[in-house]
Amino acid sequence: MGGVSTTQAAERAEPTDVANATTDAITDAADTTTDATESAEIVPRSPRLPHVPKQDRSRATRQRLLAAAVACLAEHGWAGSTVSVVAERAGVSRGAAQHHFRTREDLFTAAVEYVAEERSTALRALFPEGAADRREVVVALVDLYTGPLFRAALHLWVAASNEEQLRPRVTELEARVGRETHRIAVELLAADESRPGVRETVQGLLDMSRGLGLANLLTNDGGRRERVVAQWGVLLDEALG
């Protein structure tokens, strides 16, 4: 989720095009224009549409940018994902994008954090009652690591290995994500980490899931993956008791 080409220096640290005094005005104009364009074809000019508070518009714009950034990373990788490309996909101006995220690194670090939150939410949503059948939990974890959310995060990891400015931010973020994922896995597996070897067993499951996600970038070997996952379910039952 070998090498990835880096972007030109100008693209890595894109300067803010608009002075702070005018950024809000341009962002508001961009959002208003977008809203009007989207609704003009189906909504008459009169009566007036209900007013959308500025804060809500800003939040919606930010969410569109994050979702677009994740999609661009998953489809085009780091080299093909610029602020301009993301802004176009989100349907906002470049100035509006830079109002929310001053640099490219800010945008994609926030996007991976958004991905991490979505991964945690998705995992918990599968088992709202908490601990479940361990084999089902293994399947759910592997599905998350072989899906588009993890693929987008992986592209940023690869970029961070070559980008000095990006690396510490992604490393810190991923460490936090890793701790959260491990904690959720322990809860869902009803694992007692006070027992010797249990913590390492759970971490081994996560490492295995990540490895299957990496392999899935090149080939979709669903049949082999199913057999591996089934065997891990058996091993977990034996190891966790």
One Martini backbone bead per residue (centre of mass of N, CA, C, O) as a GRO file, in nm:
protein
  241
    1MET     BB    1   0.052   0.056   0.000
    2GLY     BB    2   0.931   0.045  -0.589
    3GLY     BB    3   0.951   0.328  -0.605
    4VAL     BB    4   0.886   0.671  -0.533
    5SER     BB    5   0.846   0.956  -0.669
    6THR     BB    6   0.930   1.270  -0.630
    7THR     BB    7   0.860   1.584  -0.593
    8GLN     BB    8   0.888   1.889  -0.637
    9ALA     BB    9   0.974   2.134  -0.427
   10ALA     BB   10   0.729   2.316  -0.492
   11GLU     BB   11   0.516   2.085  -0.415
   12ARG     BB   12   0.596   2.016  -0.120
   13ALA     BB   13   0.604   2.349  -0.056
   14GLU     BB   14   0.337   2.513  -0.092
   15PRO     BB   15   0.242   2.818  -0.126
   16THR     BB   16   0.054   3.063  -0.028
   17ASP     BB   17  -0.158   3.249  -0.247
   18VAL     BB   18  -0.300   3.386   0.006
   19ALA     BB   19  -0.361   3.613   0.209
   20ASN     BB   20  -0.497   3.620   0.516
   21ALA     BB   21  -0.702   3.861   0.458
   22THR     BB   22  -0.836   3.683   0.192
   23THR     BB   23  -0.897   3.382   0.242
   24ASP     BB   24  -1.188   3.378   0.351
   25ALA     BB   25  -1.321   3.507   0.104
   26ILE     BB   26  -1.235   3.292  -0.102
   27THR     BB   27  -1.356   3.048   0.040
   28ASP     BB   28  -1.647   3.147   0.042
   29ALA     BB   29  -1.669   3.178  -0.264
   30ALA     BB   30  -1.608   2.887  -0.335
   31ASP     BB   31  -1.837   2.754  -0.176
   32THR     BB   32  -2.072   2.916  -0.298
   33THR     BB   33  -2.020   2.835  -0.590
   34THR     BB   34  -2.047   2.533  -0.551
   35ASP     BB   35  -2.333   2.530  -0.438
   36ALA     BB   36  -2.465   2.674  -0.681
   37THR     BB   37  -2.382   2.475  -0.902
   38GLU     BB   38  -2.514   2.217  -0.778
   39SER     BB   39  -2.821   2.363  -0.759
   40ALA     BB   40  -2.908   2.509  -1.028
   41GLU     BB   41  -3.037   2.257  -1.190
   42ILE     BB   42  -3.274   2.194  -0.943
   43VAL     BB   43  -3.294   2.494  -0.823
   44PRO     BB   44  -3.453   2.758  -0.780
   45ARG     BB   45  -3.396   3.086  -0.710
   46SER     BB   46  -3.697   3.068  -0.611
   47PRO     BB   47  -3.661   3.021  -0.324
   48ARG     BB   48  -3.450   3.040  -0.078
   49LEU     BB   49  -3.210   2.886   0.064
   50PRO     BB   50  -3.090   2.772   0.332
   51HIS     BB   51  -2.871   2.868   0.555
   52VAL     BB   52  -2.523   2.799   0.575
   53PRO     BB   53  -2.302   2.782   0.788
   54LYS     BB   54  -1.973   2.846   0.781
   55GLN     BB   55  -1.877   2.608   0.957
   56ASP     BB   56  -2.018   2.386   0.788
   57ARG     BB   57  -1.878   2.445   0.521
   58SER     BB   58  -1.590   2.402   0.624
   59ARG     BB   59  -1.627   2.108   0.713
   60ALA     BB   60  -1.714   1.997   0.437
   61THR     BB   61  -1.458   2.075   0.284
   62ARG     BB   62  -1.259   1.912   0.452
   63GLN     BB   63  -1.386   1.634   0.397
   64ARG     BB   64  -1.351   1.639   0.090
   65LEU     BB   65  -1.042   1.660   0.095
   66LEU     BB   66  -0.978   1.400   0.250
   67ALA     BB   67  -1.122   1.202   0.062
   68ALA     BB   68  -0.962   1.285  -0.192
   69ALA     BB   69  -0.678   1.218  -0.084
   70VAL     BB   70  -0.723   0.917  -0.043
   71ALA     BB   71  -0.801   0.849  -0.336
   72CYS     BB   72  -0.539   0.952  -0.468
   73LEU     BB   73  -0.339   0.772  -0.321
   74ALA     BB   74  -0.466   0.498  -0.408
   75GLU     BB   75  -0.445   0.561  -0.729
   76HIS     BB   76  -0.151   0.755  -0.759
   77GLY     BB   77  -0.003   0.832  -0.530
   78TRP     BB   78   0.222   1.066  -0.440
   79ALA     BB   79   0.316   1.181  -0.719
   80GLY     BB   80  -0.008   1.218  -0.820
   81SER     BB   81  -0.056   1.395  -0.541
   82THR     BB   82  -0.190   1.701  -0.535
   83VAL     BB   83  -0.349   1.977  -0.441
   84SER     BB   84  -0.485   2.028  -0.713
   85VAL     BB   85  -0.604   1.745  -0.753
   86VAL     BB   86  -0.768   1.736  -0.493
   87ALA     BB   87  -0.938   1.991  -0.535
   88GLU     BB   88  -1.074   1.899  -0.795
   89ARG     BB   89  -1.206   1.643  -0.674
   90ALA     BB   90  -1.359   1.814  -0.441
   91GLY     BB   91  -1.466   2.098  -0.570
   92VAL     BB   92  -1.228   2.308  -0.518
   93SER     BB   93  -1.015   2.539  -0.458
   94ARG     BB   94  -0.690   2.594  -0.395
   95GLY     BB   95  -0.735   2.816  -0.183
   96ALA     BB   96  -0.926   2.648  -0.004
   97ALA     BB   97  -0.725   2.422   0.057
   98GLN     BB   98  -0.503   2.621   0.187
   99HIS     BB   99  -0.680   2.709   0.422
  100HIS     BB  100  -0.672   2.418   0.560
  101PHE     BB  101  -0.387   2.345   0.398
  102ARG     BB  102  -0.077   2.482   0.362
  103THR     BB  103   0.034   2.193   0.292
  104ARG     BB  104   0.086   1.889   0.167
  105GLU     BB  105   0.162   1.752   0.435
  106ASP     BB  106  -0.088   1.838   0.591
  107LEU     BB  107  -0.298   1.695   0.416
  108PHE     BB  108  -0.182   1.390   0.425
  109THR     BB  109  -0.167   1.357   0.725
  110ALA     BB  110  -0.469   1.407   0.774
  111ALA     BB  111  -0.563   1.175   0.590
  112VAL     BB  112  -0.437   0.942   0.757
  113GLU     BB  113  -0.590   1.008   1.015
  114TYR     BB  114  -0.863   0.965   0.888
  115VAL     BB  115  -0.812   0.671   0.815
  116ALA     BB  116  -0.768   0.569   1.102
  117GLU     BB  117  -1.048   0.641   1.209
  118GLU     BB  118  -1.201   0.469   1.001
  119ARG     BB  119  -1.080   0.198   1.083
  120SER     BB  120  -1.180   0.195   1.375
  121THR     BB  121  -1.480   0.232   1.312
  122ALA     BB  122  -1.513  -0.017   1.130
  123LEU     BB  123  -1.430  -0.231   1.340
  124ARG     BB  124  -1.644  -0.164   1.559
  125ALA     BB  125  -1.898  -0.197   1.371
  126LEU     BB  126  -1.874  -0.512   1.341
  127PHE     BB  127  -1.856  -0.516   1.688
  128PRO     BB  128  -2.069  -0.369   1.901
  129GLU     BB  129  -2.045  -0.601   2.145
  130GLY     BB  130  -1.753  -0.684   2.092
  131ALA     BB  131  -1.661  -0.967   2.146
  132ALA     BB  132  -1.578  -1.235   1.921
  133ASP     BB  133  -1.517  -1.433   1.692
  134ARG     BB  134  -1.191  -1.478   1.613
  135ARG     BB  135  -1.212  -1.535   1.309
  136GLU     BB  136  -1.373  -1.280   1.243
  137VAL     BB  137  -1.157  -1.081   1.336
  138VAL     BB  138  -0.938  -1.161   1.139
  139VAL     BB  139  -1.095  -1.094   0.885
  140ALA     BB  140  -1.142  -0.793   0.950
  141LEU     BB  141  -0.845  -0.706   0.965
  142VAL     BB  142  -0.762  -0.793   0.680
  143ASP     BB  143  -0.965  -0.618   0.528
  144LEU     BB  144  -0.844  -0.348   0.619
  145TYR     BB  145  -0.543  -0.411   0.504
  146THR     BB  146  -0.677  -0.466   0.193
  147GLY     BB  147  -0.776  -0.184   0.160
  148PRO     BB  148  -0.791   0.153   0.065
  149LEU     BB  149  -0.701   0.279   0.334
  150PHE     BB  150  -0.426   0.134   0.356
  151ARG     BB  151  -0.317   0.210   0.078
  152ALA     BB  152  -0.296   0.510   0.132
  153ALA     BB  153  -0.102   0.494   0.373
  154LEU     BB  154   0.133   0.352   0.226
  155HIS     BB  155   0.209   0.580   0.034
  156LEU     BB  156   0.301   0.766   0.263
  157TRP     BB  157   0.526   0.594   0.376
  158VAL     BB  158   0.703   0.592   0.127
  159ALA     BB  159   0.738   0.897   0.113
  160ALA     BB  160   0.861   0.930   0.404
  161SER     BB  161   1.132   0.777   0.338
  162ASN     BB  162   1.213   1.046   0.137
  163GLU     BB  163   1.086   1.266   0.346
  164GLU     BB  164   1.197   1.462   0.592
  165GLN     BB  165   0.937   1.635   0.658
  166LEU     BB  166   0.737   1.377   0.682
  167ARG     BB  167   0.841   1.143   0.864
  168PRO     BB  168   0.782   1.230   1.168
  169ARG     BB  169   0.475   1.256   1.131
  170VAL     BB  170   0.413   0.964   1.037
  171THR     BB  171   0.548   0.811   1.268
  172GLU     BB  172   0.373   0.925   1.497
  173LEU     BB  173   0.098   0.845   1.382
  174GLU     BB  174   0.147   0.534   1.348
  175ALA     BB  175   0.198   0.474   1.643
  176ARG     BB  176  -0.085   0.551   1.737
  177VAL     BB  177  -0.241   0.360   1.553
  178GLY     BB  178  -0.110   0.099   1.653
  179ARG     BB  179  -0.213   0.116   1.945
  180GLU     BB  180  -0.515   0.125   1.878
  181THR     BB  181  -0.534  -0.140   1.719
  182HIS     BB  182  -0.432  -0.323   1.943
  183ARG     BB  183  -0.651  -0.258   2.150
  184ILE     BB  184  -0.891  -0.353   1.980
  185ALA     BB  185  -0.796  -0.643   1.936
  186VAL     BB  186  -0.791  -0.728   2.233
  187GLU     BB  187  -1.090  -0.685   2.286
  188LEU     BB  188  -1.211  -0.869   2.052
  189LEU     BB  189  -1.031  -1.130   2.155
  190ALA     BB  190  -1.012  -1.157   2.460
  191ALA     BB  191  -0.723  -1.078   2.566
  192ASP     BB  192  -0.464  -1.182   2.798
  193GLU     BB  193  -0.174  -0.990   2.860
  194SER     BB  194  -0.070  -1.133   3.131
  195ARG     BB  195   0.009  -1.347   2.950
  196PRO     BB  196   0.240  -1.518   2.806
  197GLY     BB  197   0.255  -1.414   2.457
  198VAL     BB  198  -0.007  -1.252   2.385
  199ARG     BB  199   0.093  -0.985   2.275
  200GLU     BB  200   0.262  -1.115   2.044
  201THR     BB  201   0.023  -1.253   1.905
  202VAL     BB  202  -0.135  -1.001   1.829
  203GLN     BB  203   0.095  -0.862   1.673
  204GLY     BB  204   0.124  -1.088   1.466
  205LEU     BB  205  -0.150  -1.046   1.338
  206LEU     BB  206  -0.099  -0.754   1.242
  207ASP     BB  207   0.151  -0.816   1.071
  208MET     BB  208   0.010  -1.015   0.884
  209SER     BB  209  -0.203  -0.820   0.776
  210ARG     BB  210  -0.003  -0.619   0.654
  211GLY     BB  211   0.132  -0.819   0.460
  212LEU     BB  212  -0.126  -0.878   0.296
  213GLY     BB  213  -0.159  -0.585   0.204
  214LEU     BB  214   0.101  -0.571   0.041
  215ALA     BB  215   0.043  -0.810  -0.153
  216ASN     BB  216  -0.229  -0.680  -0.270
  217LEU     BB  217  -0.094  -0.466  -0.459
  218LEU     BB  218  -0.011  -0.686  -0.686
  219THR     BB  219  -0.207  -0.926  -0.584
  220ASN     BB  220  -0.516  -1.123  -0.596
  221ASP     BB  221  -0.496  -1.375  -0.339
  222GLY     BB  222  -0.768  -1.482  -0.197
  223GLY     BB  223  -0.733  -1.786  -0.155
  224ARG     BB  224  -0.473  -1.784   0.017
  225ARG     BB  225  -0.573  -1.586   0.232
  226GLU     BB  226  -0.798  -1.761   0.349
  227ARG     BB  227  -0.612  -1.987   0.455
  228VAL     BB  228  -0.442  -1.813   0.643
  229VAL     BB  229  -0.672  -1.703   0.817
  230ALA     BB  230  -0.779  -1.973   0.919
  231GLN     BB  231  -0.514  -2.056   1.064
  232TRP     BB  232  -0.503  -1.813   1.259
  233GLY     BB  233  -0.759  -1.881   1.410
  234VAL     BB  234  -0.651  -2.143   1.533
  235LEU     BB  235  -0.398  -2.028   1.675
  236LEU     BB  236  -0.547  -1.829   1.860
  237ASP     BB  237  -0.713  -2.031   2.022
  238GLU     BB  238  -0.459  -2.174   2.137
  239ALA     BB  239  -0.306  -1.915   2.257
  240LEU     BB  240  -0.560  -1.773   2.421
  241GLY     BB  241  -0.798  -1.988   2.521
   0.00000   0.00000   0.00000
